[in-house]
Tab-separated table of C-alpha atoms in Angstrom:
chain	number	residue	atom	x	y	z
G	175	ALA	CA	59.044	149.550	167.419
G	176	ILE	CA	56.563	146.971	166.239
G	177	SER	CA	56.873	148.190	162.698
G	178	ALA	CA	60.697	148.097	162.950
G	179	GLU	CA	60.627	144.529	164.172
G	180	ALA	CA	58.204	143.595	161.435
G	181	SER	CA	60.390	145.175	158.815
G	182	SER	CA	63.609	143.513	160.059
G	183	GLY	CA	62.104	140.013	160.452
G	184	PRO	CA	62.051	138.691	156.845
G	185	ALA	CA	65.595	139.863	156.044
G	186	PRO	CA	67.483	136.981	157.759
G	187	ALA	CA	65.095	134.461	156.229
G	188	HIS	CA	65.712	135.919	152.790
G	189	ARG	CA	69.465	135.765	153.299
G	190	GLU	CA	69.173	132.178	154.502
G	191	THR	CA	67.174	131.291	151.393
G	192	ARG	CA	69.813	132.836	149.160
G	193	SER	CA	72.583	130.982	151.016
G	194	CYS	CA	70.760	127.682	150.610
G	195	ALA	CA	70.219	128.319	146.929
G	196	LYS	CA	73.892	129.149	146.564
G	197	TYR	CA	74.896	125.963	148.367
G	198	HIS	CA	72.528	123.923	146.234
G	199	ALA	CA	73.983	125.453	143.079
G	200	MET	CA	77.520	124.724	144.250
G	201	ALA	CA	76.507	121.167	145.108
G	202	ALA	CA	74.931	120.752	141.674
G	203	GLU	CA	78.057	122.109	139.986
G	204	GLY	CA	80.241	119.815	142.070
G	205	ALA	CA	78.062	116.828	141.230
G	206	ALA	CA	78.181	117.722	137.530
G	207	ALA	CA	81.974	118.129	137.634
G	208	ALA	CA	82.300	114.807	139.473
G	209	ALA	CA	80.078	113.122	136.888
G	210	VAL	CA	82.123	114.596	134.047
G	211	ALA	CA	85.370	113.548	135.734
G	212	ALA	CA	84.049	110.036	136.358
G	213	GLY	CA	82.868	109.761	132.757
G	214	ALA	CA	86.214	111.015	131.409
G	215	PHE	CA	88.062	108.622	133.726
G	216	GLY	CA	86.020	105.620	132.593
G	217	TYR	CA	86.255	106.615	128.928
G	218	ASN	CA	90.033	107.092	129.000
G	219	ARG	CA	90.582	103.920	131.015
G	220	GLU	CA	88.536	101.901	128.548
G	221	ASN	CA	90.516	103.389	125.663
G	222	TYR	CA	93.774	102.583	127.440
G	223	LEU	CA	92.832	98.936	127.917
G	224	TYR	CA	91.568	98.739	124.338
G	225	ASP	CA	94.835	100.162	122.987
G	226	ALA	CA	96.907	97.918	125.269
G	227	GLU	CA	95.199	94.822	123.871
G	228	PHE	CA	95.790	95.898	120.280
G	229	ARG	CA	99.350	96.890	121.120
G	230	PHE	CA	100.180	93.350	122.189
G	231	GLU	CA	98.337	91.882	119.188
G	232	ARG	CA	100.341	94.160	116.900
G	233	PHE	CA	103.564	93.045	118.575
G	234	ALA	CA	102.598	89.371	118.197
G	235	ALA	CA	101.590	89.876	114.533
G	236	ALA	CA	104.882	91.630	113.749
G	237	ARG	CA	106.823	88.786	115.343
G	238	GLU	CA	104.791	86.230	113.413
G	239	TYR	CA	105.528	88.003	110.122
G	240	ALA	CA	109.219	88.222	111.014
G	241	ASN	CA	109.303	84.499	111.805
G	242	GLN	CA	107.621	83.672	108.503
G	243	GLN	CA	110.085	85.870	106.609
G	244	THR	CA	113.057	84.276	108.363
G	245	ASP	CA	111.589	80.845	107.671
G	246	GLN	CA	111.549	81.726	103.963
G	247	TYR	CA	115.228	82.677	104.181
G	248	ARG	CA	115.997	79.366	105.867
G	249	GLU	CA	114.111	77.455	103.173
G	250	ASP	CA	116.114	79.319	100.494
G	251	ILE	CA	119.382	78.354	102.190
G	252	ARG	CA	118.319	74.723	102.380
G	253	ALA	CA	117.258	74.788	98.710
G	254	LEU	CA	120.575	76.282	97.559
G	255	ALA	CA	122.584	73.802	99.597
G	256	GLY	CA	120.412	70.930	98.342
G	257	LEU	CA	120.941	72.061	94.738
G	258	THR	CA	124.714	71.990	95.204
G	259	VAL	CA	124.564	68.551	96.815
G	260	LYS	CA	122.343	67.184	94.039
G	261	LYS	CA	124.591	68.485	91.257
G	262	ASN	CA	127.695	67.054	92.889
G	263	THR	CA	125.930	63.727	93.416
G	264	LEU	CA	125.286	63.561	89.673
G	265	TRP	CA	128.970	64.316	89.057
G	266	CYS	CA	129.931	61.500	91.427
G	267	VAL	CA	127.678	59.012	89.618
G	268	THR	CA	128.970	60.070	86.184
G	269	SER	CA	132.610	59.912	87.297
G	270	THR	CA	132.064	56.459	88.794
G	271	LEU	CA	130.651	55.167	85.504
G	272	CYS	CA	133.605	56.653	83.615
G	273	MET	CA	136.019	54.967	86.030
G	274	ALA	CA	134.248	51.653	85.454
G	275	LEU	CA	134.663	52.166	81.705
G	276	CYS	CA	138.386	52.880	82.136
G	277	VAL	CA	138.795	49.702	84.188
G	278	ALA	CA	136.929	47.706	81.521
G	279	LEU	CA	139.274	49.067	78.840
G	280	TYR	CA	142.273	48.165	80.976
G	281	CYS	CA	141.032	44.613	81.388
G	282	ALA	CA	141.218	44.058	77.635
G	283	GLY	CA	144.964	44.735	77.643
G	284	ARG	CA	145.066	46.152	74.098
G	285	LEU	CA	142.998	47.763	71.406
G	286	GLY	CA	141.543	45.933	68.460
G	287	LEU	CA	140.632	42.568	69.967
G	288	HIS	CA	139.128	41.398	66.680
G	289	GLY	CA	142.088	42.420	64.573
G	290	PRO	CA	145.830	42.871	64.678
G	291	SER	CA	147.297	44.739	67.652
G	292	PRO	CA	148.241	48.400	67.037
G	293	PRO	CA	151.863	49.509	67.314
G	294	ALA	CA	153.426	49.726	70.772
G	295	TRP	CA	153.757	53.524	70.740
G	296	ILE	CA	150.014	53.885	70.080
G	297	MET	CA	149.289	51.445	72.922
G	298	GLY	CA	151.576	53.481	75.214
G	299	LEU	CA	149.730	56.704	74.424
G	300	TRP	CA	146.375	55.022	74.882
G	301	LEU	CA	147.269	53.440	78.232
G	302	THR	CA	148.676	56.762	79.464
G	303	ASN	CA	145.539	58.650	78.477
G	304	ASN	CA	143.350	55.976	80.019
G	305	ALA	CA	145.276	56.204	83.288
G	306	ALA	CA	145.025	60.018	83.229
G	307	ALA	CA	141.256	59.761	82.634
G	308	PHE	CA	140.953	57.340	85.559
G	309	ALA	CA	142.906	59.752	87.792
G	310	PHE	CA	140.777	62.739	86.730
G	311	MET	CA	137.595	60.787	87.415
G	312	ALA	CA	138.865	59.932	90.904
G	313	LEU	CA	139.718	63.611	91.460
G	314	CYS	CA	136.244	64.594	90.268
G	315	ILE	CA	134.638	62.221	92.775
G	316	PHE	CA	136.794	63.596	95.589
G	317	LEU	CA	135.994	67.233	94.745
G	318	SER	CA	132.291	66.467	94.363
G	319	ILE	CA	132.106	64.808	97.763
G	320	HIS	CA	134.112	67.663	99.276
G	321	ALA	CA	131.802	70.283	97.710
G	322	SER	CA	128.721	68.447	98.989
G	323	PHE	CA	130.113	68.313	102.524
G	324	ARG	CA	131.130	71.974	102.366
G	325	ALA	CA	127.655	73.006	101.151
G	326	GLN	CA	125.997	71.083	103.966
G	327	ALA	CA	128.411	72.516	106.530
G	328	ALA	CA	127.873	76.075	105.256
G	329	SER	CA	124.114	75.590	105.311
G	330	THR	CA	124.228	74.317	108.881
G	331	GLN	CA	126.443	77.195	109.995
G	332	ILE	CA	124.194	79.837	108.401
G	333	LEU	CA	121.024	78.237	109.766
G	334	THR	CA	122.369	77.973	113.307
G	335	ARG	CA	124.254	81.294	113.532
G	336	LYS	CA	122.939	83.817	111.018
G	337	THR	CA	119.280	83.109	110.304
G	338	ARG	CA	117.814	82.068	113.612
G	339	LEU	CA	114.129	82.745	114.191
G	340	PRO	CA	113.658	86.179	115.817
G	341	LEU	CA	111.896	84.933	118.915
G	342	PRO	CA	111.071	87.709	121.397
G	343	THR	CA	112.957	87.842	124.655
G	344	LEU	CA	111.298	88.105	128.035
G	345	GLN	CA	112.206	91.786	128.214
G	346	GLN	CA	110.536	92.481	124.859
G	347	LEU	CA	107.411	90.616	125.948
G	348	ASP	CA	107.311	92.604	129.187
G	349	SER	CA	107.668	95.882	127.257
G	350	ALA	CA	104.862	94.921	124.861
G	351	ARG	CA	102.301	94.033	127.494
G	352	LYS	CA	100.474	96.582	129.647
G	353	PHE	CA	98.758	96.107	132.998
G	354	ALA	CA	95.445	97.768	133.807
G	355	SER	CA	97.025	99.347	136.878
G	356	GLU	CA	99.505	101.194	134.661
G	357	PHE	CA	96.679	103.497	133.628
G	358	GLU	CA	97.033	105.131	137.040
G	359	GLN	CA	100.625	106.066	136.172
G	360	GLN	CA	99.452	108.320	133.346
G	361	ASP	CA	99.426	112.089	133.644
G	362	TRP	CA	96.335	113.691	135.103
G	363	ALA	CA	95.688	115.360	131.750
G	364	ASP	CA	95.526	111.918	130.121
G	365	ILE	CA	93.430	110.331	132.848
G	366	PHE	CA	90.756	113.051	132.713
G	367	ARG	CA	91.102	113.983	129.049
G	368	VAL	CA	87.924	115.332	127.484
G	369	PRO	CA	87.312	113.679	124.094
G	370	TYR	CA	87.566	115.921	121.014
G	371	LEU	CA	88.548	118.943	123.121
G	372	SER	CA	92.104	118.145	124.143
G	373	ASN	CA	95.045	116.423	122.480
G	374	ASN	CA	94.587	112.667	122.375
G	375	GLY	CA	98.331	111.994	122.409
G	376	ALA	CA	98.240	109.796	119.308
G	377	PRO	CA	101.207	110.186	116.923
G	378	LYS	CA	100.514	111.198	113.361
G	379	THR	CA	102.486	108.349	111.770
G	380	ASP	CA	104.430	105.344	112.962
G	381	ASP	CA	107.526	106.560	111.109
G	382	ALA	CA	107.493	109.747	113.151
G	383	VAL	CA	107.575	107.717	116.362
G	384	TYR	CA	110.307	105.369	115.160
G	385	GLU	CA	112.540	108.170	113.883
G	386	GLY	CA	111.953	110.326	116.934
G	387	ARG	CA	110.816	113.405	115.006
G	388	THR	CA	107.850	113.895	117.346
G	389	SER	CA	107.348	113.212	121.012
G	390	PRO	CA	105.541	109.969	122.002
G	391	ARG	CA	102.582	112.058	123.241
G	392	GLY	CA	101.980	113.565	119.835
G	393	GLY	CA	102.330	117.095	118.661
G	394	GLY	CA	99.135	118.167	116.995
G	395	GLY	CA	100.985	119.299	113.875
G	396	ARG	CA	102.585	117.429	111.040
G	397	PRO	CA	106.097	116.080	111.714
G	398	PRO	CA	108.952	117.917	110.029
G	399	PRO	CA	110.388	116.325	106.882
G	400	PRO	CA	113.394	114.004	107.277
G	401	PRO	CA	116.829	115.508	106.754
G	402	PRO	CA	118.257	115.179	103.214
C-alpha cells in the first residue's frame, strides 16, 4: 500500500506541471499575437494618416495647377480683346485725321488756289468724291468703336461665364480630406494588414482608378488594356 501511494503521488504534480507549461505557452502565444496585432495596427494607422496628408496635398496641388492654367486662358482672352481694341483705336485715329483733311479741302472751296479754277464738272466730281471720303471715314470710326465695344463685351462675357477659376466646392474639400477616426471604418484586413505579406490595396496606376478598370482596393495584377 505504501509503495502504491508512493508511486501514485508524483503523477498529479507532473500533470499540473504540464498544464502550467501549456498555459504559459498559450499566454506567450497570445502575448505575441497581441504584440503583432498592435504593431500592425500602429503601422497601418500611421500609413493611413501619412497617405491622407499627401492625398489632400495632391488635391490642393491639382487645384493650384488648374487655377494657373485657367489664369493663362483668361490672360489670352484679355490679350486678344486688347489687340482688337488697339487696332480699332488706330483706325479711329487715322479716320479722324482723314476727316480733318477732307474738311480742310472743303474750306478752300475749289482746287488750284494759286492758278485758274478748274472746270465746273471737275469740281463737281471732286466735291462728290470728297464728300464720299468724309462719309466713309465717319463709317470707319463708327465701325471701329463698335468693334472695340463688342470685343470688350465678348471678353467680359467669356471671363465671367466660360473661364471662371475652378475653385473647389465645400463638397469636394470634404471628399479630399480624411479624419483620423475614419481609419476605424476600414476593413479588418486593412487595419491589421501584415506588411509585404498581404495586398496593400494600392492601385497600379492612376489611370486604372480613373477609368474604373480595377477596383479601388487594387487587384494585384496588371489592369486590362483599354477597349479599342
